[in-house]
PDB file of C-alpha atoms in Angstrom:
ATOM      1  CA  MET A  58     -10.848  11.708  -5.942  1.00  0.00           C
ATOM      2  CA  SER A  59     -14.486  11.898  -6.069  1.00  0.00           C
ATOM      3  CA  TRP A  60     -16.796   8.836  -6.234  1.00  0.00           C
ATOM      4  CA  LYS A  61     -17.392   9.440  -9.972  1.00  0.00           C
ATOM      5  CA  LYS A  62     -13.630   9.678 -10.495  1.00  0.00           C
ATOM      6  CA  ALA A  63     -13.178   6.517  -8.574  1.00  0.00           C
ATOM      7  CA  VAL A  64     -15.675   4.525 -10.678  1.00  0.00           C
ATOM      8  CA  GLN A  65     -14.113   5.893 -13.863  1.00  0.00           C
ATOM      9  CA  ALA A  66     -10.774   4.876 -12.539  1.00  0.00           C
ATOM     10  CA  GLY A  67     -12.186   1.282 -11.865  1.00  0.00           C
ATOM     11  CA  LEU A  68     -13.522   0.880 -15.249  1.00  0.00           C
ATOM     12  CA  ARG A  69     -10.254   1.977 -16.825  1.00  0.00           C
ATOM     13  CA  VAL A  70      -8.525  -0.769 -14.962  1.00  0.00           C
ATOM     14  CA  LEU A  71     -11.100  -3.270 -16.263  1.00  0.00           C
ATOM     15  CA  LEU A  72     -11.184  -2.205 -19.787  1.00  0.00           C
ATOM     16  CA  GLN A  73      -7.521  -2.106 -20.155  1.00  0.00           C
ATOM     17  CA  GLN A  74      -6.616  -5.572 -18.696  1.00  0.00           C
ATOM     18  CA  ASP A  75      -3.433  -5.809 -20.940  1.00  0.00           C
ATOM     19  CA  GLU A  76      -1.787  -3.124 -18.640  1.00  0.00           C
ATOM     20  CA  HIS A  77      -2.485  -4.868 -15.481  1.00  0.00           C
ATOM     21  CA  ALA A  78      -1.346  -8.225 -14.576  1.00  0.00           C
ATOM     22  CA  ASP A  79      -4.397  -8.852 -12.563  1.00  0.00           C
ATOM     23  CA  PRO A  80      -7.074  -6.272 -12.906  1.00  0.00           C
ATOM     24  CA  HIS A  81      -8.698  -7.502  -9.770  1.00  0.00           C
ATOM     25  CA  LEU A  82      -5.641  -6.862  -7.708  1.00  0.00           C
ATOM     26  CA  ALA A  83      -5.366  -3.332  -9.264  1.00  0.00           C
ATOM     27  CA  LEU A  84      -8.935  -2.781  -8.188  1.00  0.00           C
ATOM     28  CA  LEU A  85      -8.124  -3.845  -4.637  1.00  0.00           C
ATOM     29  CA  ARG A  86      -5.346  -1.201  -4.838  1.00  0.00           C
ATOM     30  CA  LEU A  87      -7.260   1.420  -6.194  1.00  0.00           C
ATOM     31  CA  GLY A  88     -10.057   0.855  -3.326  1.00  0.00           C
ATOM     32  CA  ALA A  89      -7.099   1.084  -0.723  1.00  0.00           C
ATOM     33  CA  GLU A  90      -5.740   4.461  -2.150  1.00  0.00           C
ATOM     34  CA  SER A  91      -8.949   6.289  -2.972  1.00  0.00           C
ATOM     35  CA  PRO A  92     -10.443   8.253   0.077  1.00  0.00           C
ATOM     36  CA  GLU A  93     -13.909   7.927  -1.510  1.00  0.00           C
ATOM     37  CA  ILE A  94     -14.035   4.140  -1.107  1.00  0.00           C
ATOM     38  CA  ASP A  95     -14.267   2.600   2.281  1.00  0.00           C
ATOM     39  CA  ALA A  96     -11.816  -0.312   1.960  1.00  0.00           C
ATOM     40  CA  LYS A  97     -11.067  -0.532   5.602  1.00  0.00           C
ATOM     41  CA  ASP A  98     -10.466  -4.004   7.116  1.00  0.00           C
ATOM     42  CA  VAL A  99     -10.497  -5.819   3.836  1.00  0.00           C
ATOM     43  CA  THR A 100      -8.572  -9.030   4.449  1.00  0.00           C
ATOM     44  CA  ILE A 101      -7.232 -10.726   1.570  1.00  0.00           C
ATOM     45  CA  THR A 102      -5.083 -13.930   0.823  1.00  0.00           C
ATOM     46  CA  LEU A 103      -2.706 -13.900  -1.909  1.00  0.00           C
ATOM     47  CA  VAL A 104      -1.205 -17.137  -3.500  1.00  0.00           C
ATOM     48  CA  MET A 105       2.370 -16.604  -4.268  1.00  0.00           C
ATOM     49  CA  ASP A 106       4.881 -19.260  -5.709  1.00  0.00           C
ATOM     50  CA  VAL A 107       4.849 -21.451  -2.717  1.00  0.00           C
ATOM     51  CA  ALA A 108       3.358 -19.431   0.037  1.00  0.00           C
ATOM     52  CA  LEU A 109       0.064 -17.925   1.073  1.00  0.00           C
ATOM     53  CA  VAL A 110       0.018 -14.383   2.279  1.00  0.00           C
ATOM     54  CA  THR A 111      -2.820 -13.112   4.399  1.00  0.00           C
ATOM     55  CA  GLY A 112      -3.261  -9.572   5.594  1.00  0.00           C
ATOM     56  CA  THR A 113      -5.531  -6.425   5.876  1.00  0.00           C
ATOM     57  CA  LEU A 114      -5.178  -4.005   2.897  1.00  0.00           C
ATOM     58  CA  VAL A 115      -4.100  -0.464   3.720  1.00  0.00           C
ATOM     59  CA  SER A 116      -3.075   2.464   1.625  1.00  0.00           C
ATOM     60  CA  THR A 117       0.423   3.409   0.831  1.00  0.00           C
ATOM     61  CA  GLU A 118       0.310   6.268   3.115  1.00  0.00           C
ATOM     62  CA  THR A 119      -1.234   4.320   6.192  1.00  0.00           C
ATOM     63  CA  TRP A 120       1.627   1.670   5.384  1.00  0.00           C
ATOM     64  CA  GLU A 121       4.241   4.527   5.510  1.00  0.00           C
ATOM     65  CA  HIS A 122       2.981   5.663   8.975  1.00  0.00           C
ATOM     66  CA  LEU A 123       3.036   2.130  10.411  1.00  0.00           C
ATOM     67  CA  HIS A 124       6.446   1.365   8.837  1.00  0.00           C
ATOM     68  CA  LEU A 125       7.858   4.611  10.618  1.00  0.00           C
ATOM     69  CA  ASP A 126       6.297   3.455  13.946  1.00  0.00           C
ATOM     70  CA  GLN A 127       7.887   0.076  13.648  1.00  0.00           C
ATOM     71  CA  LEU A 128      11.183   1.671  12.888  1.00  0.00           C
ATOM     72  CA  ARG A 129      10.751   3.789  16.050  1.00  0.00           C
ATOM     73  CA  ASP A 130      10.616   0.835  18.198  1.00  0.00           C
ATOM     74  CA  HIS A 131      13.925  -0.504  17.075  1.00  0.00           C
ATOM     75  CA  ASP A 132      16.185   2.272  15.625  1.00  0.00           C
ATOM     76  CA  TRP A 133      15.577   5.869  16.151  1.00  0.00           C
ATOM     77  CA  ASP A 134      18.373   6.984  13.768  1.00  0.00           C
ATOM     78  CA  LEU A 135      16.908   4.966  11.012  1.00  0.00           C
ATOM     79  CA  ARG A 136      13.562   6.189  11.599  1.00  0.00           C
ATOM     80  CA  ARG A 137      14.810   9.791  11.537  1.00  0.00           C
ATOM     81  CA  MET A 138      16.435   9.283   8.360  1.00  0.00           C
ATOM     82  CA  VAL A 139      13.338   7.620   6.667  1.00  0.00           C
ATOM     83  CA  LYS A 140      11.231  10.360   7.978  1.00  0.00           C
ATOM     84  CA  GLU A 141      13.605  13.103   6.680  1.00  0.00           C
ATOM     85  CA  ALA A 142      13.727  11.440   3.253  1.00  0.00           C
ATOM     86  CA  ILE A 143       9.740  11.250   2.971  1.00  0.00           C
ATOM     87  CA  GLY A 144       9.500  14.705   4.495  1.00  0.00           C
ATOM     88  CA  HIS A 145      11.732  16.024   1.887  1.00  0.00           C
ATOM     89  CA  LEU A 146       9.544  14.379  -0.927  1.00  0.00           C
ATOM     90  CA  ASP A 147       6.557  15.993   0.639  1.00  0.00           C
ATOM     91  CA  GLU A 148       8.119  19.483   0.624  1.00  0.00           C
ATOM     92  CA  THR A 149       9.016  19.218  -3.010  1.00  0.00           C
ATOM     93  CA  ALA A 150       5.589  18.004  -4.022  1.00  0.00           C
ATOM     94  CA  GLU A 151       3.740  20.860  -6.056  1.00  0.00           C
ATOM     95  CA  ASP A 152       0.423  22.187  -4.867  1.00  0.00           C
ATOM     96  CA  GLY A 153      -0.225  19.540  -2.484  1.00  0.00           C
ATOM     97  CA  ARG A 154      -0.175  16.594  -4.879  1.00  0.00           C
ATOM     98  CA  ARG A 155       1.176  13.410  -3.809  1.00  0.00           C
ATOM     99  CA  ARG A 156       4.926  13.247  -3.851  1.00  0.00           C
ATOM    100  CA  ARG A 157       4.925  10.352  -6.259  1.00  0.00           C
ATOM    101  CA  GLU A 158       2.704   8.004  -7.979  1.00  0.00           C
ATOM    102  CA  VAL A 159       1.711   4.959  -6.014  1.00  0.00           C
ATOM    103  CA  ASP A 160       3.582   1.975  -7.346  1.00  0.00           C
ATOM    104  CA  ARG A 161       0.927  -0.357  -9.085  1.00  0.00           C
ATOM    105  CA  ARG A 162       3.105  -3.448  -8.555  1.00  0.00           C
ATOM    106  CA  PHE A 163       2.182  -3.467  -4.790  1.00  0.00           C
ATOM    107  CA  LEU A 164      -0.499  -3.930  -2.483  1.00  0.00           C
ATOM    108  CA  HIS A 165       0.350  -2.833   1.086  1.00  0.00           C
ATOM    109  CA  LEU A 166      -0.830  -5.109   4.007  1.00  0.00           C
ATOM    110  CA  ARG A 167      -0.746  -4.938   7.994  1.00  0.00           C
ATOM    111  CA  ASP A 168      -1.190  -7.791  10.301  1.00  0.00           C
ATOM    112  CA  VAL A 169       0.388 -10.364   7.690  1.00  0.00           C
ATOM    113  CA  THR A 170       0.669 -13.994   8.013  1.00  0.00           C
ATOM    114  CA  TYR A 171       2.761 -15.715   5.638  1.00  0.00           C
ATOM    115  CA  ARG A 172       2.696 -19.474   5.257  1.00  0.00           C
ATOM    116  CA  THR A 173       5.046 -21.857   3.494  1.00  0.00           C
ATOM    117  CA  GLY A 174       4.619 -25.512   3.911  1.00  0.00           C
ATOM    118  CA  ARG A 175       4.351 -26.034   7.619  1.00  0.00           C
ATOM    119  CA  ALA A 176       5.981 -22.609   8.595  1.00  0.00           C
ATOM    120  CA  VAL A 177       3.918 -19.609   9.535  1.00  0.00           C
ATOM    121  CA  HIS A 178       5.367 -16.306  10.044  1.00  0.00           C
ATOM    122  CA  VAL A 179       3.292 -13.458  11.566  1.00  0.00           C
ATOM    123  CA  LEU A 180       4.490 -10.079  10.637  1.00  0.00           C
ATOM    124  CA  PRO A 181       3.164  -6.456  11.410  1.00  0.00           C
ATOM    125  CA  LEU A 182       3.617  -5.037   7.795  1.00  0.00           C
TER     126      LEU A 182
END
């Protein structure tokens, strides 16, 4: 995606607010997914019902790689199954396009801190 296309996509998000629950979160996701935007090391805090979630924003692709690495540390068979499933999706993608659209409902984070009341949980993803 060129820089111009990234700007146009950002404008579409802002102008079509009825399609997005929060256009600012959609812009963060767009920034993380676009190779033309340097959204590295962007740390965000999200307020969710009764919790605060803080983490560093990453693209879906980066999150998938980190997730596979985490699985390798715990269960080789599960990692192999997930990797083969993702590989199958990659093989069936046409002309090098992404195997599926990025799900707009999610932001992917690494180095996550999840706080509820006095409890604090630190998670890799």
